[in-house]
Amino acid sequence: MAWRMEGRLPRKLAAILYADVAGYSRLTGDDEEGTHRLLSEYLNVFSHTIEEHQGNVVHYAGDAVLADFNTVSEAVSCATHIQSKIGVRNQGVPGESKLQFRIGVNLGEVIVDRDDIYGDGVNIAARLEALADPGGICISEAARSAVGKKLGLRYEDMGEQKVKNIEAPVRAYRVSLKSSTADDSVPLSEERLTTRPTVAVLPFKNLAGETEDDYFAEGITEEIMNALSRFREMVVAARGSSFLVAEKALDSERAASALGVRYVVEGSVRRVGNRVRITAKLIEGATGHQIWSERYDRILDDIFAVQDDVAQKIVVMLTGKIEQADRNHTLKKGTSELSAYEYVLRGRHFLKDNHPTKEELLHARSLFEQAVERDPRYAAAYTGLASSYELELLRGWAVPPETAGERCLEFAKKAIELDENDAIAHLVLSAAYWHVESNYELAKQQLETAIELNPNYYWNYCYGCWFSACAGDLDVSVEHAREAIRRSPLLPDGCLYTLGFTEYLAGRYENVISTIGRISAPEPESLACLAAAYAQLGRDEEARKIAEDFRSMDDSGSMNVTEWRCYWEQYLNFKDSKMLDHLVQGLEKAGLVGASV
């Protein structure tokens, strides 16, 4: 009697990516050890890129990789990024020695068993891989229909293909690694390398000389690479390429040239006893000019916590310095020379960290509009437009305000439609839901998505502490403020004020005094909050002194209740009006409220 397993095995619908090396047997025959070493490095590229696209490596089998994704868009996007990174690595390598992958992508049902997947969904992906060119991608009709126009790629119909062990013919499409909106002569990978900031993180050197410390230096390097990769405006050289160049002991300029990047990050680690000193530098590749450097001294209570903390601080500084360097370069160019990315950089410059004049805001908007004209599928341009309408609404400049609100929502949603993994777009949509629709639940969801996509983006936490405070999540607001301060300790004033503001709303007046007292250059708003805290504690003399300081800095002097309410409601949207009542009550006690209305 035949034995069979009772019950059905679990199944799921998945986007499947299958890849292997073209001509692997020949390559190993020519140079077995060298080919294996390169394969290991390239498989690291697969691993990191699949993780970045929220995929899962099911297994490796020799030179083959099997992975699955929740969406076809992520699978195809991942495949194009992998081929782009490996293409950059292969530049300058003799043709007969190049390690090139073929990739197949399919959408289909698979059987899930013992952490592996099986069935025709996998088999078709493998057959599509065999149809792809070396360095190319081939996808099924199901995958082609699902991805639609989301990625801005071109697809060449290869017709129906009869493939091994699959009964029905499979309709296949060859993916062109050129943007459908760009000049056909410019590969997508090359376009990114020439118009957006490209950076290589060279392995940090272990200066202690002890081989057991090598893993710590490598860990710092890996953390910085992974964190930088979450910034959608940046292209980060693959780990294998950076480590290979480092082995050749090239200086920064030659390393940048070999890797085809604009910026190089290098550094060192020296451990003595239970202390460690980490240095990091950002260098412009073309000139060898050092843009930024910093030194971090830490006690190694928890080596991995130190590694994470220092890497985060380095990344926050790096991203700011890289954008500033790119912005300075862009401002010197004529407008006829600008790419869409450079128009966006100029627009951000005129938004002045959300404190523009009306004229600056309108100029920034015109720059974002020109970026859209240059590249209608550039998500960051729509994010900039959404931000401009949000600021116009908050400043009270929009006539009528309803139109600005509608445009803000429209452009924020368009940005996410074009790039659902853009953390900044989700952050702006969160602000739109909060200020335009007073939808705190959707705003919270978008904020959480932004943080999940890029937990290293400083402004996620600056915005998060304001939103959470006004939504009534005071403990969450405090956490966000502290996270922002931890990530950017050199620029804490804005988040110190928000932290103090939140502590006031929570009734922690002593904390308000301590927190705002740490601000290096207090603004009128922080002084008003501080005066209110002193007044709530009954420390009237100190409250009066701070109120005088406030009046000396702010033209409005004291305002009546209605004016204060209008002032705060112009910038903030409290979920519970009692929170605003609490604030105005403190201002009144401090003598900053004139005749009540």
Coordinates of C-alpha atoms in Angstrom, one line a residue:
M1 CA 0.0 0.0 0.0
A2 CA 1.4 3.4 -1.0
W3 CA 2.1 5.7 1.9
R4 CA 1.2 9.4 1.7
M5 CA 1.3 12.4 4.0
E6 CA -2.0 13.3 5.4
G7 CA -3.2 16.9 4.8
R8 CA -2.0 19.5 2.3
L9 CA 1.3 21.3 2.5
P10 CA 1.0 25.0 3.0
R11 CA 1.1 27.2 -0.1
K12 CA 1.5 30.9 -0.8
L13 CA 1.7 33.3 -3.7
A14 CA 5.1 34.8 -4.1
A15 CA 7.4 36.7 -6.3
I16 CA 10.4 34.4 -7.0
L17 CA 13.9 35.4 -8.0
Y18 CA 16.3 32.7 -9.3
A19 CA 19.8 33.5 -10.4
D20 CA 23.0 31.7 -11.3
V21 CA 26.4 32.5 -12.9
A22 CA 26.8 32.3 -16.6
G23 CA 29.6 29.9 -17.6
Y24 CA 30.4 29.0 -14.0
S25 CA 32.0 25.7 -14.9
R26 CA 34.4 27.3 -17.3
L27 CA 35.3 30.0 -14.9
T28 CA 36.1 27.5 -12.1
G29 CA 38.1 25.5 -14.6
D30 CA 40.2 28.5 -15.4
D31 CA 40.7 29.8 -11.8
E32 CA 38.9 27.8 -9.2
E33 CA 40.1 29.7 -6.1
G34 CA 39.8 33.2 -7.6
T35 CA 36.3 32.4 -9.0
H36 CA 35.1 31.1 -5.6
R37 CA 36.4 34.2 -3.8
L38 CA 34.6 36.5 -6.2
L39 CA 31.5 34.4 -6.0
S40 CA 31.5 34.8 -2.2
E41 CA 31.8 38.5 -2.6
Y42 CA 29.0 38.7 -5.2
L43 CA 26.7 36.5 -3.1
N44 CA 27.1 39.1 -0.3
V45 CA 25.8 41.7 -2.8
F46 CA 22.8 39.5 -3.4
S47 CA 22.3 39.0 0.4
H48 CA 22.4 42.7 1.2
T49 CA 20.4 43.9 -1.8
I50 CA 17.7 41.3 -1.2
E51 CA 17.4 42.4 2.4
E52 CA 17.2 46.0 1.3
H53 CA 14.2 45.1 -0.8
Q54 CA 12.4 43.3 2.0
G55 CA 13.1 39.9 0.3
N56 CA 14.2 36.6 1.8
V57 CA 17.0 34.3 0.6
V58 CA 15.5 30.9 0.6
H59 CA 18.8 29.1 -0.1
Y60 CA 22.1 29.2 -2.0
A61 CA 23.1 26.2 -4.0
G62 CA 26.6 26.5 -5.4
D63 CA 26.5 29.5 -7.8
A64 CA 22.7 29.7 -7.7
V65 CA 20.4 31.9 -5.5
L66 CA 16.7 31.4 -4.8
A67 CA 14.8 34.2 -3.0
D68 CA 11.2 35.2 -2.6
F69 CA 9.5 38.6 -2.1
N70 CA 6.0 39.8 -1.1
T71 CA 5.7 42.0 -4.3
V72 CA 6.9 41.7 -7.9
S73 CA 8.0 45.3 -7.8
E74 CA 10.5 44.6 -5.1
A75 CA 11.8 41.4 -6.8
V76 CA 12.4 43.2 -10.2
S77 CA 13.8 46.3 -8.5
C78 CA 16.1 44.1 -6.5
A79 CA 17.2 42.3 -9.7
T80 CA 18.0 45.5 -11.5
H81 CA 20.0 46.8 -8.4
I82 CA 22.0 43.6 -8.2
Q83 CA 22.9 43.7 -11.9
S84 CA 23.8 47.4 -11.7
K85 CA 26.1 46.8 -8.7
I86 CA 27.7 43.8 -10.3
G87 CA 28.0 45.7 -13.6
V88 CA 30.0 48.5 -11.8
R89 CA 32.2 45.9 -10.2
N90 CA 32.9 44.2 -13.5
Q91 CA 34.1 47.4 -15.2
G92 CA 37.7 46.9 -16.2
V93 CA 37.6 43.1 -15.7
P94 CA 38.6 41.1 -18.9
G95 CA 35.6 39.7 -20.6
E96 CA 36.6 36.0 -20.2
S97 CA 37.1 36.6 -16.4
K98 CA 33.8 38.4 -15.6
L99 CA 31.5 36.8 -13.2
Q100 CA 28.0 37.6 -14.6
F101 CA 24.7 36.4 -13.3
R102 CA 21.5 35.7 -15.2
I103 CA 18.3 36.4 -13.2
G104 CA 14.7 35.1 -13.7
V105 CA 11.7 36.5 -11.9
N106 CA 8.3 34.9 -11.7
L107 CA 5.0 35.4 -9.9
G108 CA 3.4 32.2 -8.9
E109 CA 2.1 29.8 -6.2
V110 CA 4.7 27.8 -4.3
I111 CA 4.7 25.0 -1.8
V112 CA 6.3 25.9 1.6
D113 CA 8.1 23.1 3.3
R114 CA 11.0 23.0 5.8
D115 CA 12.0 26.6 5.2
D116 CA 12.2 26.0 1.4
I117 CA 9.8 26.5 -1.5
Y118 CA 8.9 24.2 -4.4
G119 CA 6.6 23.8 -7.3
D120 CA 6.1 25.3 -10.8
G121 CA 6.4 28.8 -9.5
V122 CA 10.0 28.1 -8.7
N123 CA 10.6 26.0 -11.8
I124 CA 9.4 28.7 -14.1
A125 CA 11.7 31.3 -12.4
A126 CA 14.6 28.9 -13.0
R127 CA 13.7 28.4 -16.7
L128 CA 13.4 32.2 -17.2
E129 CA 16.9 32.6 -15.7
A130 CA 18.2 30.3 -18.4
L131 CA 16.6 32.5 -21.1
A132 CA 18.2 35.7 -19.7
D133 CA 21.4 37.1 -21.2
P134 CA 24.6 37.2 -19.0
G135 CA 24.1 40.2 -16.8
G136 CA 20.5 40.4 -17.8
I137 CA 17.0 39.7 -16.3
C138 CA 14.0 37.8 -17.8
I139 CA 10.6 37.9 -16.2
S140 CA 7.3 36.0 -16.8
E141 CA 4.1 37.4 -18.2
A142 CA 2.5 37.2 -14.7
A143 CA 5.4 39.3 -13.3
R144 CA 5.2 41.7 -16.2
S145 CA 1.5 42.3 -15.6
A146 CA 1.9 42.8 -11.9
V147 CA 4.8 45.3 -12.1
G148 CA 3.0 47.5 -14.7
K149 CA 4.6 50.9 -15.0
K150 CA 5.8 51.1 -11.4
L151 CA 9.5 50.9 -12.0
G152 CA 9.9 53.0 -15.2
L153 CA 11.7 50.2 -17.0
R154 CA 11.3 48.9 -20.5
Y155 CA 10.4 45.3 -21.3
E156 CA 11.0 43.5 -24.5
D157 CA 8.4 40.8 -25.4
M158 CA 10.3 37.6 -26.2
G159 CA 7.1 35.7 -27.1
E160 CA 6.1 32.3 -25.9
Q161 CA 9.0 30.0 -25.0
K162 CA 8.9 26.2 -24.7
V163 CA 10.9 25.3 -21.6
K164 CA 12.1 22.1 -20.0
N165 CA 9.6 20.2 -17.8
I166 CA 6.9 22.9 -18.1
E167 CA 3.9 21.7 -20.1
A168 CA 2.5 25.0 -21.4
P169 CA 4.6 27.6 -23.2
V170 CA 5.9 30.4 -21.0
R171 CA 5.6 34.0 -22.3
A172 CA 8.8 35.8 -21.4
Y173 CA 10.0 39.4 -21.2
R174 CA 13.5 40.7 -21.3
V175 CA 14.1 43.6 -18.8
S176 CA 16.1 46.5 -20.2
L177 CA 18.4 48.0 -17.7
K178 CA 17.7 51.5 -19.1
S179 CA 15.2 53.9 -17.8
S180 CA 12.1 54.4 -20.0
T181 CA 12.2 58.1 -19.3
A182 CA 15.9 58.6 -19.9
D183 CA 17.9 58.8 -23.2
D184 CA 18.2 55.3 -24.5
S185 CA 21.9 55.6 -24.8
V186 CA 22.4 56.1 -21.0
P187 CA 22.2 52.9 -18.9
L188 CA 20.2 53.3 -15.6
S189 CA 23.2 52.4 -13.5
E190 CA 25.3 55.0 -15.3
E191 CA 22.6 57.7 -15.0
R192 CA 22.5 57.2 -11.3
L193 CA 26.3 57.3 -10.9
T194 CA 26.6 60.6 -12.8
T195 CA 23.7 62.6 -11.4
R196 CA 23.3 61.4 -7.8
P197 CA 25.8 61.1 -5.0
T198 CA 27.8 57.9 -5.1
V199 CA 29.9 56.8 -2.1
A200 CA 32.2 53.9 -1.3
V201 CA 32.9 52.9 2.3
L202 CA 36.4 51.5 2.5
P203 CA 37.1 48.9 5.2
F204 CA 38.0 50.7 8.5
K205 CA 41.6 49.9 9.5
N206 CA 42.4 48.1 12.7
L207 CA 45.3 50.0 14.2
A208 CA 45.6 47.9 17.3
G209 CA 47.3 45.1 15.3
E210 CA 45.4 42.4 17.1
T211 CA 43.6 40.1 14.6
E212 CA 40.8 39.5 17.1
D213 CA 39.8 43.2 16.7
D214 CA 39.4 42.8 12.9
Y215 CA 35.8 41.8 13.2
F216 CA 35.0 45.0 15.1
A217 CA 36.5 47.2 12.4
E218 CA 34.6 45.2 9.7
G219 CA 31.4 45.5 11.7
I220 CA 31.7 49.3 11.8
T221 CA 32.2 49.3 8.0
E222 CA 29.2 47.0 7.4
E223 CA 26.9 49.0 9.7
I224 CA 27.8 52.3 7.8
M225 CA 27.3 50.6 4.4
N226 CA 23.9 49.2 5.4
A227 CA 22.7 52.4 6.9
L228 CA 23.8 54.6 4.0
S229 CA 22.0 52.2 1.6
R230 CA 18.7 53.1 3.2
F231 CA 19.0 56.7 1.8
R232 CA 17.3 56.5 -1.6
E233 CA 19.1 59.5 -3.0
M234 CA 22.5 57.8 -2.6
V235 CA 24.2 55.0 -4.5
V236 CA 26.6 52.9 -2.3
A237 CA 29.3 50.8 -3.8
A238 CA 29.0 47.1 -3.2
R239 CA 30.9 45.7 -0.2
G240 CA 32.9 43.3 -2.4
S241 CA 34.1 46.1 -4.7
S242 CA 35.1 48.3 -1.8
F243 CA 37.0 45.5 0.0
L244 CA 38.7 44.4 -3.2
V245 CA 39.9 48.0 -3.9
A246 CA 41.1 48.3 -0.3
E247 CA 43.3 45.2 -0.8
K248 CA 45.1 47.0 -3.5
A249 CA 46.1 49.8 -1.0
L250 CA 44.9 52.6 -3.4
D251 CA 44.7 56.2 -2.1
S252 CA 41.3 57.8 -1.8
E253 CA 41.4 59.5 -5.2
R254 CA 42.5 56.3 -7.0
A255 CA 40.0 54.2 -5.1
A256 CA 37.2 56.6 -6.0
S257 CA 38.2 56.4 -9.7
A258 CA 38.4 52.6 -9.6
L259 CA 34.9 52.3 -8.0
G260 CA 33.3 55.1 -10.1
V261 CA 32.2 57.1 -7.0
R262 CA 32.1 60.7 -6.1
Y263 CA 32.9 60.3 -2.3
V264 CA 35.0 57.9 -0.2
V265 CA 34.5 57.2 3.5
E266 CA 37.5 55.8 5.3
G267 CA 38.4 55.4 8.9
S268 CA 40.2 53.5 11.6
V269 CA 39.6 51.6 14.9
R270 CA 42.1 51.4 17.8
R271 CA 41.3 49.5 20.9
V272 CA 43.3 49.8 24.1
G273 CA 41.9 47.7 27.0
N274 CA 38.2 48.5 27.4
R275 CA 38.4 51.7 25.4
V276 CA 38.1 52.2 21.7
R277 CA 38.8 55.2 19.4
I278 CA 37.1 55.3 16.1
T279 CA 37.9 58.0 13.4
A280 CA 36.0 58.6 10.2
K281 CA 36.6 60.8 7.2
L282 CA 34.6 61.9 4.2
I283 CA 36.8 62.6 1.1
E284 CA 35.9 64.0 -2.3
G285 CA 37.2 61.5 -4.8
A286 CA 38.1 63.9 -7.6
T287 CA 40.2 66.2 -5.5
G288 CA 41.2 64.2 -2.5
H289 CA 39.8 67.1 -0.4
Q290 CA 38.7 66.1 3.1
I291 CA 35.1 67.3 3.6
W292 CA 34.6 66.1 7.1
S293 CA 36.3 64.1 9.9
E294 CA 35.3 63.1 13.4
R295 CA 36.8 61.1 16.3
Y296 CA 34.7 59.0 18.7
D297 CA 36.1 57.7 22.0
R298 CA 34.0 55.0 23.8
I299 CA 34.1 52.6 26.6
L300 CA 33.4 49.0 25.4
D301 CA 30.8 48.0 27.9
D302 CA 28.9 46.4 25.0
I303 CA 30.9 46.2 21.9
F304 CA 27.9 45.8 19.6
A305 CA 26.0 48.7 21.2
V306 CA 29.1 50.9 20.7
Q307 CA 29.4 49.7 17.1
D308 CA 25.7 50.6 16.4
D309 CA 25.8 53.9 18.2
V310 CA 29.0 55.2 16.5
A311 CA 27.8 54.0 13.1
Q312 CA 24.5 55.8 13.4
K313 CA 26.2 59.1 14.4
I314 CA 28.7 58.8 11.5
V315 CA 25.9 58.2 9.0
V316 CA 23.9 61.2 10.2
M317 CA 26.9 63.4 9.7
L318 CA 27.8 61.8 6.4
T319 CA 24.5 62.2 4.8
G320 CA 24.3 65.9 5.8
K321 CA 27.8 66.6 4.6
I322 CA 27.3 64.8 1.3
E323 CA 24.1 66.6 0.5
Q324 CA 25.7 69.9 1.5
A325 CA 28.7 69.2 -0.8
D326 CA 26.4 68.3 -3.7
R327 CA 24.3 71.3 -3.0
N328 CA 27.3 73.7 -3.0
H329 CA 28.4 72.2 -6.3
T330 CA 24.9 72.4 -7.8
L331 CA 24.5 76.1 -6.9
K332 CA 27.5 77.0 -9.0
K333 CA 26.0 75.5 -12.2
G334 CA 23.7 77.1 -14.7
T335 CA 20.1 75.9 -14.8
S336 CA 20.4 74.5 -18.3
E337 CA 23.0 72.0 -17.0
L338 CA 20.9 70.7 -14.1
S339 CA 19.5 67.1 -13.7
A340 CA 16.3 66.4 -12.0
Y341 CA 18.2 65.5 -8.8
E342 CA 20.1 68.8 -8.9
Y343 CA 16.8 70.8 -9.3
V344 CA 15.6 69.0 -6.1
L345 CA 18.8 69.9 -4.3
R346 CA 18.3 73.5 -5.2
G347 CA 14.7 73.4 -4.1
R348 CA 15.7 72.0 -0.7
H349 CA 18.2 74.7 -0.3
F350 CA 15.6 77.4 -0.7
L351 CA 13.2 75.7 1.7
K352 CA 15.8 76.6 4.4
D353 CA 15.0 73.6 6.7
N354 CA 11.3 74.5 6.7
H355 CA 11.9 78.2 7.5
P356 CA 11.7 79.9 4.1
T357 CA 10.2 83.3 3.3
K358 CA 7.2 83.2 1.0
E359 CA 9.4 84.2 -2.0
E360 CA 11.9 81.5 -1.2
L361 CA 9.1 78.9 -0.9
L362 CA 7.6 79.8 -4.2
H363 CA 11.1 79.7 -5.8
A364 CA 11.7 76.2 -4.3
R365 CA 8.4 75.0 -5.7
S366 CA 9.3 76.2 -9.2
L367 CA 12.6 74.2 -8.9
F368 CA 10.7 71.1 -7.9
E369 CA 8.3 71.6 -10.9
Q370 CA 11.3 71.8 -13.2
A371 CA 12.7 68.5 -11.7
V372 CA 9.3 66.9 -12.6
E373 CA 9.6 68.2 -16.1
R374 CA 13.1 66.7 -16.4
D375 CA 12.0 63.3 -14.9
P376 CA 8.2 62.8 -14.4
R377 CA 8.9 59.6 -12.5
Y378 CA 11.3 61.1 -9.9
A379 CA 9.7 60.5 -6.5
A380 CA 11.8 63.1 -4.6
A381 CA 10.6 65.9 -6.9
Y382 CA 7.0 65.2 -5.9
T383 CA 8.0 64.9 -2.2
G384 CA 9.5 68.4 -2.5
L385 CA 6.3 69.8 -4.1
A386 CA 4.2 68.2 -1.3
S387 CA 6.5 69.8 1.3
S388 CA 6.1 73.3 -0.4
Y389 CA 2.3 73.1 -0.2
E390 CA 2.4 71.9 3.4
L391 CA 4.6 74.8 4.4
E392 CA 2.4 77.3 2.5
L393 CA -0.6 75.9 4.4
L394 CA 1.1 76.1 7.8
R395 CA 2.4 79.6 7.3
G396 CA -1.1 80.9 6.3
W397 CA 0.0 81.9 2.9
A398 CA -2.2 79.6 0.9
V399 CA -5.3 81.2 -0.7
P400 CA -7.6 79.2 -0.5
P401 CA -6.0 76.9 2.1
E402 CA -8.1 73.9 0.9
T403 CA -6.3 73.9 -2.5
A404 CA -2.8 73.8 -0.8
G405 CA -4.0 70.9 1.4
E406 CA -5.3 69.0 -1.6
R407 CA -2.1 69.5 -3.6
C408 CA 0.0 68.5 -0.6
L409 CA -1.8 65.1 -0.3
E410 CA -1.8 64.6 -4.1
F411 CA 1.9 65.0 -4.5
A412 CA 2.8 63.0 -1.3
K413 CA 0.7 60.1 -2.6
K414 CA 2.2 60.4 -6.1
A415 CA 5.8 60.2 -4.6
I416 CA 4.9 57.0 -2.8
E417 CA 3.2 55.5 -5.9
L418 CA 6.5 56.1 -7.7
D419 CA 8.8 54.8 -4.9
E420 CA 7.1 53.1 -2.0
N421 CA 10.4 52.7 -0.2
D422 CA 11.2 56.4 0.0
A423 CA 11.1 57.2 3.7
I424 CA 11.0 61.0 3.2
A425 CA 7.8 60.6 1.0
H426 CA 6.1 58.6 3.8
L427 CA 7.2 61.3 6.3
V428 CA 5.7 64.1 4.2
L429 CA 2.5 62.1 3.7
S430 CA 2.3 61.7 7.5
A431 CA 2.5 65.4 7.8
A432 CA -0.2 65.9 5.2
Y433 CA -2.6 63.5 7.0
W434 CA -2.0 65.3 10.2
H435 CA -2.2 68.9 9.1
V436 CA -4.7 68.6 6.1
E437 CA -7.1 65.8 7.2
S438 CA -6.5 65.7 11.0
N439 CA -6.2 61.9 10.5
Y440 CA -3.9 61.0 13.4
E441 CA -4.1 57.2 12.8
L442 CA -3.0 57.4 9.1
A443 CA -0.4 60.0 10.0
K444 CA 1.0 57.6 12.7
Q445 CA 1.1 54.7 10.3
Q446 CA 3.0 56.7 7.7
L447 CA 5.5 57.9 10.4
E448 CA 6.1 54.3 11.5
T449 CA 6.6 53.3 7.9
A450 CA 9.2 56.1 7.4
I451 CA 11.1 55.0 10.5
E452 CA 11.0 51.4 9.4
L453 CA 12.3 52.2 5.9
N454 CA 15.1 54.4 7.2
P455 CA 15.8 54.3 11.0
N456 CA 18.9 56.4 10.4
Y457 CA 17.1 59.5 9.1
Y458 CA 17.4 62.2 11.7
W459 CA 14.3 64.2 10.6
N460 CA 12.0 61.2 11.1
Y461 CA 12.5 61.7 14.8
C462 CA 12.4 65.5 14.8
Y463 CA 9.0 65.4 13.1
G464 CA 8.0 62.4 15.2
C465 CA 8.4 64.2 18.5
W466 CA 6.2 67.1 17.4
F467 CA 3.5 64.9 15.8
S468 CA 3.4 62.5 18.8
A469 CA 3.2 65.3 21.3
C470 CA 0.2 66.9 19.5
A471 CA -1.4 63.5 19.0
G472 CA -1.3 63.0 22.8
D473 CA 1.4 60.3 22.7
L474 CA 3.7 62.1 25.1
D475 CA 5.9 59.2 26.1
V476 CA 6.4 58.4 22.4
S477 CA 7.2 62.0 21.7
V478 CA 9.9 62.0 24.5
E479 CA 11.4 58.8 22.9
H480 CA 11.6 60.4 19.5
A481 CA 13.2 63.6 20.8
R482 CA 15.8 61.7 22.7
E483 CA 16.5 59.6 19.7
A484 CA 17.0 62.7 17.5
I485 CA 19.3 64.2 20.1
R486 CA 21.3 60.9 20.3
R487 CA 21.7 60.7 16.6
S488 CA 22.8 64.3 16.1
P489 CA 24.3 65.6 19.3
L490 CA 25.9 68.6 17.5
L491 CA 22.6 70.1 16.5
P492 CA 20.2 69.4 19.4
D493 CA 18.5 72.8 20.0
G494 CA 15.3 72.2 18.0
C495 CA 14.7 68.8 19.5
L496 CA 15.6 70.0 23.0
Y497 CA 12.8 72.6 22.6
T498 CA 10.3 69.9 21.4
L499 CA 11.4 67.7 24.3
G500 CA 10.8 70.6 26.8
F501 CA 7.4 71.4 25.1
T502 CA 6.3 67.7 25.5
E503 CA 7.5 67.6 29.1
Y504 CA 5.4 70.8 29.8
L505 CA 2.3 69.1 28.2
A506 CA 3.0 66.1 30.5
G507 CA 3.1 68.3 33.6
R508 CA 6.8 67.6 34.2
Y509 CA 7.7 71.3 34.8
E510 CA 11.1 70.7 36.5
N511 CA 12.2 68.7 33.5
V512 CA 11.2 71.6 31.2
I513 CA 13.5 73.9 33.1
S514 CA 16.4 71.5 32.9
T515 CA 15.8 70.6 29.2
I516 CA 15.3 74.1 27.8
G517 CA 18.3 75.3 30.0
R518 CA 20.5 73.1 27.7
I519 CA 19.6 75.0 24.6
S520 CA 22.5 77.0 23.4
A521 CA 20.6 79.8 21.6
P522 CA 17.0 80.0 22.9
E523 CA 14.2 81.2 20.5
P524 CA 11.2 83.1 21.7
E525 CA 9.0 80.0 21.6
S526 CA 11.3 78.1 23.9
L527 CA 11.4 81.0 26.3
A528 CA 7.6 81.2 26.4
C529 CA 7.5 77.5 27.3
L530 CA 10.1 78.0 30.0
A531 CA 8.3 80.9 31.5
A532 CA 5.0 78.9 31.6
A533 CA 6.8 76.1 33.4
Y534 CA 8.2 78.4 36.1
A535 CA 4.8 79.9 36.5
Q536 CA 3.1 76.5 36.9
L537 CA 5.6 75.7 39.7
G538 CA 4.8 79.0 41.4
R539 CA 8.2 80.4 40.8
D540 CA 6.8 83.8 39.8
E541 CA 10.0 85.9 40.0
E542 CA 11.8 83.5 37.6
A543 CA 8.8 83.4 35.3
R544 CA 8.7 87.2 35.1
K545 CA 12.4 87.4 34.3
I546 CA 12.0 84.8 31.4
A547 CA 8.9 86.7 30.2
E548 CA 11.0 89.9 29.9
D549 CA 13.6 88.0 27.9
F550 CA 10.9 86.8 25.7
R551 CA 9.5 90.3 25.1
S552 CA 13.0 91.6 24.3
M553 CA 13.3 89.0 21.5
D554 CA 9.8 88.8 20.1
D555 CA 8.0 91.8 18.6
S556 CA 4.6 90.4 19.6
G557 CA 5.4 91.0 23.3
S558 CA 2.3 89.7 25.1
M559 CA -0.8 88.5 23.2
N560 CA -4.3 87.8 24.2
V561 CA -5.8 84.3 24.4
T562 CA -7.2 84.4 20.9
E563 CA -3.9 85.5 19.4
W564 CA -1.9 82.8 21.2
R565 CA -4.4 80.2 20.1
C566 CA -4.2 81.3 16.5
Y567 CA -0.4 81.4 16.7
W568 CA -0.1 77.8 18.0
E569 CA -2.9 76.4 15.8
Q570 CA -1.2 77.9 12.7
Y571 CA 1.7 75.5 13.2
L572 CA 0.2 72.7 15.3
N573 CA -2.9 70.7 15.2
F574 CA -3.7 69.3 18.7
K575 CA -5.8 66.2 18.8
D576 CA -7.2 67.3 22.2
S577 CA -7.9 71.0 22.6
K578 CA -7.3 70.7 26.4
M579 CA -3.6 70.4 25.6
L580 CA -3.7 73.9 24.1
D581 CA -5.8 75.2 27.1
H582 CA -3.0 73.9 29.4
L583 CA -0.4 75.7 27.5
V584 CA -2.3 79.0 27.3
Q585 CA -3.0 78.7 31.1
G586 CA 0.7 78.6 31.8
L587 CA 1.4 81.6 29.5
E588 CA -1.3 83.6 31.3
K589 CA 0.3 82.8 34.7
A590 CA 3.6 83.9 33.4
G591 CA 2.2 87.3 32.2
L592 CA 2.6 86.6 28.5
V593 CA -1.2 86.8 27.9
G594 CA -2.7 90.3 27.7
A595 CA -6.4 91.0 28.0
S596 CA -8.4 87.8 27.7
V597 CA -10.9 87.6 24.8

